[in-house]
Amino acid sequence: MTESTFIHRFEPAISAGSPPLLLLHGTGGDENDLLGLGKMISPGSALLSPRGRVLEHGMPRFFRRLAEGIFDEDDVRRRALELDDFVSGARTQYGIAAPVAVGFSNGANIAAALLLLQPEVLAGAILLRAMVPLSDPPTADLAGKPILLLSGQTDPIVPPGNSAKLAALLAQAGASVTHRVLPAGHQLSQADVTLARDWIGKVDAKAA
Ligand code: MLT
């Protein structure tokens, strides 16, 4: 059993039929960071927003890294289990369905790890500036899971080959992957919001 307490915010759904969102912030963010983004992407959704439990020089993250882009993979695996535990508990506590993750940067990387390690916990994912989280991931069954991966063409943290590799890995596991490379860096742009909103609207319609 893993320790599953995360400081978090929860906002109930405004409209039935919108998927709950699991909001996962980037390095140095917290549980408040992505609430606005979540509301822009899917205004009616319940929002579940935990704060990463790892501190790097005081900055919250979802797992340890050894250097930029070099991850402590044992910690990635352990923290993914903790987050899985937290989401399962929160689903019972708040009475929500399996969420669609919306992760940015480090939050997108833990979401990608969750997809590969605990695929049943997420109904889908929007991965904003994600990279491959594990060098030797297990064979996951992501059959039909909708995933939107939005990368930045000039992202100094995520090389283009890395995001392409992540897209391929998820697609090989059976996910229904949409990968778009935007004229952007690591930071989010208006195009991210628009594409994410359009994409989740279509996912929604399919589920209805
Ligand atoms: C990570 O550590 O997850 C990535 O390098 C992204 C970041 O947080 O800078």
PDB file of C-alpha atoms and ligand atoms in Angstrom:
ATOM      1  CA  MET A   1       0.000   0.000   0.000  1.00  0.00           C
ATOM      2  CA  THR A   2       1.420   3.388  -0.908  1.00  0.00           C
ATOM      3  CA  GLU A   3       0.840   6.646   0.953  1.00  0.00           C
ATOM      4  CA  SER A   4      -1.755   8.423  -1.115  1.00  0.00           C
ATOM      5  CA  THR A   5      -2.295  11.803   0.512  1.00  0.00           C
ATOM      6  CA  PHE A   6      -1.700  14.728  -1.789  1.00  0.00           C
ATOM      7  CA  ILE A   7      -2.486  18.352  -1.040  1.00  0.00           C
ATOM      8  CA  HIS A   8      -5.081  19.036  -3.717  1.00  0.00           C
ATOM      9  CA  ARG A   9      -8.018  21.085  -4.944  1.00  0.00           C
ATOM     10  CA  PHE A  10     -11.260  19.574  -6.127  1.00  0.00           C
ATOM     11  CA  GLU A  11     -13.977  21.430  -7.981  1.00  0.00           C
ATOM     12  CA  PRO A  12     -17.186  19.516  -8.747  1.00  0.00           C
ATOM     13  CA  ALA A  13     -18.597  19.211 -12.249  1.00  0.00           C
ATOM     14  CA  ILE A  14     -20.892  21.919 -13.545  1.00  0.00           C
ATOM     15  CA  SER A  15     -22.339  19.845 -16.371  1.00  0.00           C
ATOM     16  CA  ALA A  16     -22.913  16.107 -16.409  1.00  0.00           C
ATOM     17  CA  GLY A  17     -21.279  14.444 -19.392  1.00  0.00           C
ATOM     18  CA  SER A  18     -18.026  16.421 -19.273  1.00  0.00           C
ATOM     19  CA  PRO A  19     -15.130  14.144 -18.280  1.00  0.00           C
ATOM     20  CA  PRO A  20     -13.386  14.872 -14.974  1.00  0.00           C
ATOM     21  CA  LEU A  21      -9.907  16.322 -15.444  1.00  0.00           C
ATOM     22  CA  LEU A  22      -6.805  15.376 -13.455  1.00  0.00           C
ATOM     23  CA  LEU A  23      -4.664  18.512 -13.557  1.00  0.00           C
ATOM     24  CA  LEU A  24      -0.909  17.949 -13.191  1.00  0.00           C
ATOM     25  CA  HIS A  25       1.270  21.034 -12.910  1.00  0.00           C
ATOM     26  CA  GLY A  26       4.846  21.647 -14.053  1.00  0.00           C
ATOM     27  CA  THR A  27       7.973  22.008 -11.887  1.00  0.00           C
ATOM     28  CA  GLY A  28       7.501  24.750  -9.291  1.00  0.00           C
ATOM     29  CA  GLY A  29       3.745  24.826  -9.734  1.00  0.00           C
ATOM     30  CA  ASP A  30       1.033  23.796  -7.333  1.00  0.00           C
ATOM     31  CA  GLU A  31      -2.565  22.626  -7.127  1.00  0.00           C
ATOM     32  CA  ASN A  32      -3.883  26.058  -8.159  1.00  0.00           C
ATOM     33  CA  ASP A  33      -1.835  26.437 -11.344  1.00  0.00           C
ATOM     34  CA  LEU A  34      -3.910  24.603 -13.912  1.00  0.00           C
ATOM     35  CA  LEU A  35      -7.432  25.245 -12.603  1.00  0.00           C
ATOM     36  CA  GLY A  36      -7.870  28.113 -15.062  1.00  0.00           C
ATOM     37  CA  LEU A  37      -6.545  26.030 -17.949  1.00  0.00           C
ATOM     38  CA  GLY A  38      -8.875  23.171 -17.003  1.00  0.00           C
ATOM     39  CA  LYS A  39     -11.866  25.523 -17.058  1.00  0.00           C
ATOM     40  CA  MET A  40     -10.850  26.895 -20.450  1.00  0.00           C
ATOM     41  CA  ILE A  41     -10.413  23.424 -21.928  1.00  0.00           C
ATOM     42  CA  SER A  42     -13.575  21.884 -20.520  1.00  0.00           C
ATOM     43  CA  PRO A  43     -15.781  24.388 -18.635  1.00  0.00           C
ATOM     44  CA  GLY A  44     -18.224  21.807 -17.216  1.00  0.00           C
ATOM     45  CA  SER A  45     -15.714  19.251 -15.937  1.00  0.00           C
ATOM     46  CA  ALA A  46     -14.942  18.278 -12.358  1.00  0.00           C
ATOM     47  CA  LEU A  47     -11.342  19.272 -11.613  1.00  0.00           C
ATOM     48  CA  LEU A  48      -8.982  17.237  -9.448  1.00  0.00           C
ATOM     49  CA  SER A  49      -5.672  18.991  -8.971  1.00  0.00           C
ATOM     50  CA  PRO A  50      -2.947  17.523  -6.729  1.00  0.00           C
ATOM     51  CA  ARG A  51       0.337  19.161  -5.761  1.00  0.00           C
ATOM     52  CA  GLY A  52       3.458  17.124  -6.569  1.00  0.00           C
ATOM     53  CA  ARG A  53       5.044  15.693  -3.407  1.00  0.00           C
ATOM     54  CA  VAL A  54       8.701  15.913  -4.452  1.00  0.00           C
ATOM     55  CA  LEU A  55      10.562  19.124  -3.695  1.00  0.00           C
ATOM     56  CA  GLU A  56      13.476  20.262  -5.877  1.00  0.00           C
ATOM     57  CA  HIS A  57      15.026  23.307  -4.204  1.00  0.00           C
ATOM     58  CA  GLY A  58      11.590  23.996  -2.743  1.00  0.00           C
ATOM     59  CA  MET A  59       9.790  23.536  -6.085  1.00  0.00           C
ATOM     60  CA  PRO A  60       7.032  20.901  -6.149  1.00  0.00           C
ATOM     61  CA  ARG A  61       7.349  18.144  -8.759  1.00  0.00           C
ATOM     62  CA  PHE A  62       5.750  14.753  -9.351  1.00  0.00           C
ATOM     63  CA  PHE A  63       9.012  12.746  -9.317  1.00  0.00           C
ATOM     64  CA  ARG A  64      12.754  13.207  -8.744  1.00  0.00           C
ATOM     65  CA  ARG A  65      15.173  13.961 -11.538  1.00  0.00           C
ATOM     66  CA  LEU A  66      18.934  13.650 -11.590  1.00  0.00           C
ATOM     67  CA  ALA A  67      19.353  16.528 -14.061  1.00  0.00           C
ATOM     68  CA  GLU A  68      17.128  18.289 -16.579  1.00  0.00           C
ATOM     69  CA  GLY A  69      15.645  15.579 -18.786  1.00  0.00           C
ATOM     70  CA  ILE A  70      17.347  12.778 -16.792  1.00  0.00           C
ATOM     71  CA  PHE A  71      14.876  11.092 -14.501  1.00  0.00           C
ATOM     72  CA  ASP A  72      15.229   8.958 -11.389  1.00  0.00           C
ATOM     73  CA  GLU A  73      13.201   6.147 -12.928  1.00  0.00           C
ATOM     74  CA  ASP A  74      12.739   4.191  -9.699  1.00  0.00           C
ATOM     75  CA  ASP A  75      11.159   7.307  -8.290  1.00  0.00           C
ATOM     76  CA  VAL A  76       9.030   7.772 -11.436  1.00  0.00           C
ATOM     77  CA  ARG A  77       7.619   4.271 -10.902  1.00  0.00           C
ATOM     78  CA  ARG A  78       7.040   4.775  -7.177  1.00  0.00           C
ATOM     79  CA  ARG A  79       5.413   8.175  -7.608  1.00  0.00           C
ATOM     80  CA  ALA A  80       3.166   6.916 -10.409  1.00  0.00           C
ATOM     81  CA  LEU A  81       1.833   4.271  -8.002  1.00  0.00           C
ATOM     82  CA  GLU A  82       1.248   6.925  -5.343  1.00  0.00           C
ATOM     83  CA  LEU A  83      -0.662   9.062  -7.804  1.00  0.00           C
ATOM     84  CA  ASP A  84      -2.695   6.062  -8.966  1.00  0.00           C
ATOM     85  CA  ASP A  85      -3.608   5.424  -5.334  1.00  0.00           C
ATOM     86  CA  PHE A  86      -4.558   9.058  -4.816  1.00  0.00           C
ATOM     87  CA  VAL A  87      -6.766   9.152  -7.924  1.00  0.00           C
ATOM     88  CA  SER A  88      -8.521   5.921  -6.935  1.00  0.00           C
ATOM     89  CA  GLY A  89      -9.231   7.312  -3.453  1.00  0.00           C
ATOM     90  CA  ALA A  90     -10.398  10.654  -4.843  1.00  0.00           C
ATOM     91  CA  ARG A  91     -12.738   8.901  -7.285  1.00  0.00           C
ATOM     92  CA  THR A  92     -14.456   7.198  -4.356  1.00  0.00           C
ATOM     93  CA  GLN A  93     -14.410  10.292  -2.153  1.00  0.00           C
ATOM     94  CA  TYR A  94     -15.791  12.657  -4.801  1.00  0.00           C
ATOM     95  CA  GLY A  95     -17.796  10.142  -6.854  1.00  0.00           C
ATOM     96  CA  ILE A  96     -16.124  10.845 -10.188  1.00  0.00           C
ATOM     97  CA  ALA A  97     -15.373   8.691 -13.225  1.00  0.00           C
ATOM     98  CA  ALA A  98     -11.850   7.902 -14.430  1.00  0.00           C
ATOM     99  CA  PRO A  99     -10.364  11.306 -15.342  1.00  0.00           C
ATOM    100  CA  VAL A 100      -8.663  12.628 -18.432  1.00  0.00           C
ATOM    101  CA  ALA A 101      -5.225  13.878 -17.341  1.00  0.00           C
ATOM    102  CA  VAL A 102      -4.164  17.359 -18.382  1.00  0.00           C
ATOM    103  CA  GLY A 103      -0.448  17.575 -17.634  1.00  0.00           C
ATOM    104  CA  PHE A 104       2.097  20.254 -18.377  1.00  0.00           C
ATOM    105  CA  SER A 105       5.850  19.551 -18.503  1.00  0.00           C
ATOM    106  CA  ASN A 106       6.724  17.525 -15.385  1.00  0.00           C
ATOM    107  CA  GLY A 107       2.977  16.937 -14.921  1.00  0.00           C
ATOM    108  CA  ALA A 108       2.723  15.661 -18.494  1.00  0.00           C
ATOM    109  CA  ASN A 109       5.648  13.338 -17.849  1.00  0.00           C
ATOM    110  CA  ILE A 110       4.033  11.758 -14.775  1.00  0.00           C
ATOM    111  CA  ALA A 111       0.796  11.449 -16.773  1.00  0.00           C
ATOM    112  CA  ALA A 112       2.735   9.597 -19.503  1.00  0.00           C
ATOM    113  CA  ALA A 113       4.234   7.347 -16.803  1.00  0.00           C
ATOM    114  CA  LEU A 114       0.749   6.664 -15.408  1.00  0.00           C
ATOM    115  CA  LEU A 115      -0.469   5.700 -18.874  1.00  0.00           C
ATOM    116  CA  LEU A 116       2.385   3.244 -19.285  1.00  0.00           C
ATOM    117  CA  LEU A 117       2.361   1.816 -15.748  1.00  0.00           C
ATOM    118  CA  GLN A 118      -1.264   2.076 -14.564  1.00  0.00           C
ATOM    119  CA  PRO A 119      -3.278   2.508 -17.785  1.00  0.00           C
ATOM    120  CA  GLU A 120      -6.681   1.880 -16.211  1.00  0.00           C
ATOM    121  CA  VAL A 121      -6.472   4.944 -13.968  1.00  0.00           C
ATOM    122  CA  LEU A 122      -6.940   7.444 -16.816  1.00  0.00           C
ATOM    123  CA  ALA A 123      -9.707   7.696 -19.411  1.00  0.00           C
ATOM    124  CA  GLY A 124      -7.331   9.632 -21.659  1.00  0.00           C
ATOM    125  CA  ALA A 125      -4.744  12.387 -21.526  1.00  0.00           C
ATOM    126  CA  ILE A 126      -3.705  15.761 -22.828  1.00  0.00           C
ATOM    127  CA  LEU A 127       0.081  15.835 -22.621  1.00  0.00           C
ATOM    128  CA  LEU A 128       1.531  19.329 -22.944  1.00  0.00           C
ATOM    129  CA  ARG A 129       5.310  19.338 -23.653  1.00  0.00           C
ATOM    130  CA  ALA A 130       5.750  15.716 -22.521  1.00  0.00           C
ATOM    131  CA  MET A 131       8.762  13.482 -22.988  1.00  0.00           C
ATOM    132  CA  VAL A 132       9.412   9.737 -22.649  1.00  0.00           C
ATOM    133  CA  PRO A 133       9.322   9.129 -18.875  1.00  0.00           C
ATOM    134  CA  LEU A 134      10.893   5.634 -18.748  1.00  0.00           C
ATOM    135  CA  SER A 135      13.732   4.143 -20.788  1.00  0.00           C
ATOM    136  CA  ASP A 136      12.344   0.624 -20.487  1.00  0.00           C
ATOM    137  CA  PRO A 137       8.571   0.884 -20.070  1.00  0.00           C
ATOM    138  CA  PRO A 138       6.387  -2.197 -19.578  1.00  0.00           C
ATOM    139  CA  THR A 139       4.034  -3.269 -22.345  1.00  0.00           C
ATOM    140  CA  ALA A 140       0.879  -1.328 -21.577  1.00  0.00           C
ATOM    141  CA  ASP A 141      -2.594  -1.910 -22.959  1.00  0.00           C
ATOM    142  CA  LEU A 142      -3.888   1.493 -23.996  1.00  0.00           C
ATOM    143  CA  ALA A 143      -6.394   0.136 -26.508  1.00  0.00           C
ATOM    144  CA  GLY A 144      -8.542   2.961 -27.813  1.00  0.00           C
ATOM    145  CA  LYS A 145      -7.428   5.452 -25.140  1.00  0.00           C
ATOM    146  CA  PRO A 146      -7.539   8.983 -26.557  1.00  0.00           C
ATOM    147  CA  ILE A 147      -4.329  10.953 -26.095  1.00  0.00           C
ATOM    148  CA  LEU A 148      -3.488  14.433 -27.350  1.00  0.00           C
ATOM    149  CA  LEU A 149       0.229  15.240 -27.340  1.00  0.00           C
ATOM    150  CA  LEU A 150       1.147  18.861 -27.996  1.00  0.00           C
ATOM    151  CA  SER A 151       4.841  19.614 -28.460  1.00  0.00           C
ATOM    152  CA  GLY A 152       6.790  22.809 -29.117  1.00  0.00           C
ATOM    153  CA  GLN A 153       8.916  22.998 -32.271  1.00  0.00           C
ATOM    154  CA  THR A 154      11.604  25.024 -30.471  1.00  0.00           C
ATOM    155  CA  ASP A 155      11.228  23.476 -27.025  1.00  0.00           C
ATOM    156  CA  PRO A 156      14.715  23.632 -25.424  1.00  0.00           C
ATOM    157  CA  ILE A 157      13.781  20.890 -22.898  1.00  0.00           C
ATOM    158  CA  VAL A 158      12.052  18.298 -25.114  1.00  0.00           C
ATOM    159  CA  PRO A 159      13.935  17.425 -28.334  1.00  0.00           C
ATOM    160  CA  PRO A 160      11.597  16.717 -31.307  1.00  0.00           C
ATOM    161  CA  GLY A 161      12.811  13.105 -31.522  1.00  0.00           C
ATOM    162  CA  ASN A 162      11.833  12.509 -27.918  1.00  0.00           C
ATOM    163  CA  SER A 163       8.207  13.611 -28.278  1.00  0.00           C
ATOM    164  CA  ALA A 164       7.926  11.654 -31.548  1.00  0.00           C
ATOM    165  CA  LYS A 165       9.210   8.586 -29.674  1.00  0.00           C
ATOM    166  CA  LEU A 166       6.609   9.083 -26.945  1.00  0.00           C
ATOM    167  CA  ALA A 167       3.834   9.370 -29.539  1.00  0.00           C
ATOM    168  CA  ALA A 168       5.030   6.138 -31.173  1.00  0.00           C
ATOM    169  CA  LEU A 169       5.278   4.332 -27.837  1.00  0.00           C
ATOM    170  CA  LEU A 170       1.725   5.274 -26.884  1.00  0.00           C
ATOM    171  CA  ALA A 171       0.376   4.397 -30.330  1.00  0.00           C
ATOM    172  CA  GLN A 172       2.135   1.005 -30.264  1.00  0.00           C
ATOM    173  CA  ALA A 173       0.357   0.324 -26.967  1.00  0.00           C
ATOM    174  CA  GLY A 174      -2.954   0.840 -28.793  1.00  0.00           C
ATOM    175  CA  ALA A 175      -3.770   4.434 -27.815  1.00  0.00           C
ATOM    176  CA  SER A 176      -5.523   6.711 -30.252  1.00  0.00           C
ATOM    177  CA  VAL A 177      -2.804   9.382 -30.391  1.00  0.00           C
ATOM    178  CA  THR A 178      -3.044  12.836 -31.933  1.00  0.00           C
ATOM    179  CA  HIS A 179       0.397  14.481 -31.981  1.00  0.00           C
ATOM    180  CA  ARG A 180       0.754  18.111 -33.027  1.00  0.00           C
ATOM    181  CA  VAL A 181       4.002  20.074 -33.076  1.00  0.00           C
ATOM    182  CA  LEU A 182       3.270  23.759 -32.543  1.00  0.00           C
ATOM    183  CA  PRO A 183       5.374  26.788 -33.435  1.00  0.00           C
ATOM    184  CA  ALA A 184       6.176  27.283 -29.737  1.00  0.00           C
ATOM    185  CA  GLY A 185       8.807  26.592 -27.091  1.00  0.00           C
ATOM    186  CA  HIS A 186       8.276  24.895 -23.731  1.00  0.00           C
ATOM    187  CA  GLN A 187       5.701  27.419 -22.584  1.00  0.00           C
ATOM    188  CA  LEU A 188       2.053  27.035 -23.522  1.00  0.00           C
ATOM    189  CA  SER A 189       0.459  29.152 -26.220  1.00  0.00           C
ATOM    190  CA  GLN A 190      -3.114  30.034 -27.142  1.00  0.00           C
ATOM    191  CA  ALA A 191      -2.919  27.275 -29.775  1.00  0.00           C
ATOM    192  CA  ASP A 192      -2.491  24.684 -26.992  1.00  0.00           C
ATOM    193  CA  VAL A 193      -5.697  25.831 -25.328  1.00  0.00           C
ATOM    194  CA  THR A 194      -7.673  25.908 -28.579  1.00  0.00           C
ATOM    195  CA  LEU A 195      -6.473  22.487 -29.747  1.00  0.00           C
ATOM    196  CA  ALA A 196      -7.042  20.918 -26.323  1.00  0.00           C
ATOM    197  CA  ARG A 197     -10.556  22.373 -26.093  1.00  0.00           C
ATOM    198  CA  ASP A 198     -11.484  21.169 -29.588  1.00  0.00           C
ATOM    199  CA  TRP A 199     -10.002  17.738 -28.947  1.00  0.00           C
ATOM    200  CA  ILE A 200     -11.765  17.160 -25.626  1.00  0.00           C
ATOM    201  CA  GLY A 201     -15.040  18.300 -27.162  1.00  0.00           C
ATOM    202  CA  LYS A 202     -14.726  15.522 -29.730  1.00  0.00           C
ATOM    203  CA  VAL A 203     -13.711  12.947 -27.114  1.00  0.00           C
ATOM    204  CA  ASP A 204     -16.741  14.026 -25.127  1.00  0.00           C
ATOM    205  CA  ALA A 205     -19.054  13.627 -28.088  1.00  0.00           C
ATOM    206  CA  LYS A 206     -17.695  10.128 -28.721  1.00  0.00           C
ATOM    207  CA  ALA A 207     -18.308   9.118 -25.105  1.00  0.00           C
ATOM    208  CA  ALA A 208     -21.851  10.528 -25.030  1.00  0.00           C
TER     209      ALA A 208
HETATM  210  C1  MLT B   1      10.896  17.022 -16.054  1.00  0.00           C
HETATM  211  O1  MLT B   1      11.779  17.104 -15.232  1.00  0.00           O
HETATM  212  O2  MLT B   1       9.852  16.384 -15.872  1.00  0.00           O
HETATM  213  C2  MLT B   1      11.104  17.731 -17.346  1.00  0.00           C
HETATM  214  O3  MLT B   1      12.451  18.055 -17.496  1.00  0.00           O
HETATM  215  C3  MLT B   1      10.253  18.933 -17.465  1.00  0.00           C
HETATM  216  C4  MLT B   1      10.540  19.922 -16.379  1.00  0.00           C
HETATM  217  O4  MLT B   1       9.978  19.807 -15.320  1.00  0.00           O
HETATM  218  O5  MLT B   1      11.342  20.840 -16.603  1.00  0.00           O
END
